C-alpha cells in the first residue's frame, strides 16, 4: 500500500490559465473522490468515480471543471480559465467498494494559487 | 439534506487529561459516520468509523467515539491526551439512502498543552 499520490503538490498560475492535477489512487481501490478544501473549512465534495464511471458531481463543479478516470486507475481534474476563487487545496481520496462505511484514504493534496 | 456541525473551532486540553471533540449530524436515513485527522499540509487520515450496533467504537491512536442516536451525535474522545494529538479533526457523514457524497464538518483544532 503506497498510498494515494497527487501531483503536483503545489501549482501557481495566472488567472485565466488552465491547470490539470493528477491523482493515483491505491491500486486495489475502485472508488475515487475529488474534494476542494479552503482555509478553515472541511473538504467539499466535488465528484466521485466508481472505476471509470463518474457517478456523481457536485453543483460546485462548474462547467470550467472536468474530471476523468479513463481506465479506472488514475484520475485527472482540470480547471479551465482559472479564477481567483479557485485558489484552494484539491484533495483526492480512494476507497474500496462495498459497504458505505468504507473509509477514504486521502492524498496530500495539490495546493492551487491563482495570481 | 446532510449536514455536520462541529460546534467548537478549537479545543484546548492539558496533556494527560481526557479530551472530547463534539460532532452532531443530520441525515436522511441511517448514517455512516467517520472521524479523520489532518496535520499541516497533509491530507486527511482516517481515525475511526461508526459500526451499526456499537455505541462506543474504538479507532487508531487510542481514540474512540460515542454514538448517540437520539442526540444525533458522534463525539470523539480520548482518555489521556498527548501533545502529538494536536491537529485538526473532522467529523464526516454519509447517508445510507444512496449516493456517494460525504459531508465533512468545518473541523475542530485540538491543542494539547504539555
PDB file of C-alpha atoms in Angstrom, chain B residues 61-104:
ATOM      1  CA  UNK B  61      -4.054   6.085  18.340  1.00  0.00           C
ATOM      2  CA  UNK B  62      -6.273   5.413  21.360  1.00  0.00           C
ATOM      3  CA  UNK B  63      -9.215   7.456  20.069  1.00  0.00           C
ATOM      4  CA  UNK B  64     -12.788   6.316  20.474  1.00  0.00           C
ATOM      5  CA  UNK B  65     -16.156   7.793  19.559  1.00  0.00           C
ATOM      6  CA  UNK B  66     -19.513   7.659  21.227  1.00  0.00           C
ATOM      7  CA  UNK B  67     -22.606   7.398  19.026  1.00  0.00           C
ATOM      8  CA  UNK B  68     -25.912   8.720  20.373  1.00  0.00           C
ATOM      9  CA  UNK B  69     -28.823   8.220  18.028  1.00  0.00           C
ATOM     10  CA  UNK B  70     -31.338  10.305  19.976  1.00  0.00           C
ATOM     11  CA  UNK B  71     -28.973  13.271  20.104  1.00  0.00           C
ATOM     12  CA  UNK B  72     -27.649  12.606  16.584  1.00  0.00           C
ATOM     13  CA  UNK B  73     -24.129  12.958  17.918  1.00  0.00           C
ATOM     14  CA  UNK B  74     -20.837  11.187  17.343  1.00  0.00           C
ATOM     15  CA  UNK B  75     -18.332  12.735  19.750  1.00  0.00           C
ATOM     16  CA  UNK B  76     -14.640  11.887  19.557  1.00  0.00           C
ATOM     17  CA  UNK B  77     -12.942  11.039  22.835  1.00  0.00           C
ATOM     18  CA  UNK B  78      -9.589  10.022  24.241  1.00  0.00           C
ATOM     19  CA  UNK B  79      -8.945   9.164  27.896  1.00  0.00           C
ATOM     20  CA  UNK B  80      -5.487  10.757  28.051  1.00  0.00           C
ATOM     21  CA  UNK B  81      -4.360  13.411  25.574  1.00  0.00           C
ATOM     22  CA  UNK B  82      -0.849  13.631  24.127  1.00  0.00           C
ATOM     23  CA  UNK B  83       0.887  16.723  22.788  1.00  0.00           C
ATOM     24  CA  UNK B  84       1.223  14.850  19.494  1.00  0.00           C
ATOM     25  CA  UNK B  85      -2.595  14.693  19.248  1.00  0.00           C
ATOM     26  CA  UNK B  86      -2.594  18.404  18.422  1.00  0.00           C
ATOM     27  CA  UNK B  87      -4.105  18.621  14.938  1.00  0.00           C
ATOM     28  CA  UNK B  88      -7.286  19.417  13.003  1.00  0.00           C
ATOM     29  CA  UNK B  89     -10.117  16.915  13.428  1.00  0.00           C
ATOM     30  CA  UNK B  90     -13.011  16.420  11.014  1.00  0.00           C
ATOM     31  CA  UNK B  91     -16.278  14.603  11.515  1.00  0.00           C
ATOM     32  CA  UNK B  92     -17.948  13.284   8.353  1.00  0.00           C
ATOM     33  CA  UNK B  93     -21.298  11.731   7.462  1.00  0.00           C
ATOM     34  CA  UNK B  94     -22.784   9.888   4.549  1.00  0.00           C
ATOM     35  CA  UNK B  95     -26.372   8.658   4.259  1.00  0.00           C
ATOM     36  CA  UNK B  96     -27.167   5.040   3.575  1.00  0.00           C
ATOM     37  CA  UNK B  97     -30.011   6.059   1.265  1.00  0.00           C
ATOM     38  CA  UNK B  98     -27.880   6.033  -1.837  1.00  0.00           C
ATOM     39  CA  UNK B  99     -25.421   8.431  -3.368  1.00  0.00           C
ATOM     40  CA  UNK B 100     -21.777   8.734  -2.586  1.00  0.00           C
ATOM     41  CA  UNK B 101     -21.453  12.242  -1.264  1.00  0.00           C
ATOM     42  CA  UNK B 102     -19.676  12.517   2.069  1.00  0.00           C
ATOM     43  CA  UNK B 103     -20.191  15.717   4.037  1.00  0.00           C
ATOM     44  CA  UNK B 104     -17.407  16.967   6.292  1.00  0.00           C
TER      45      UNK B 104
END
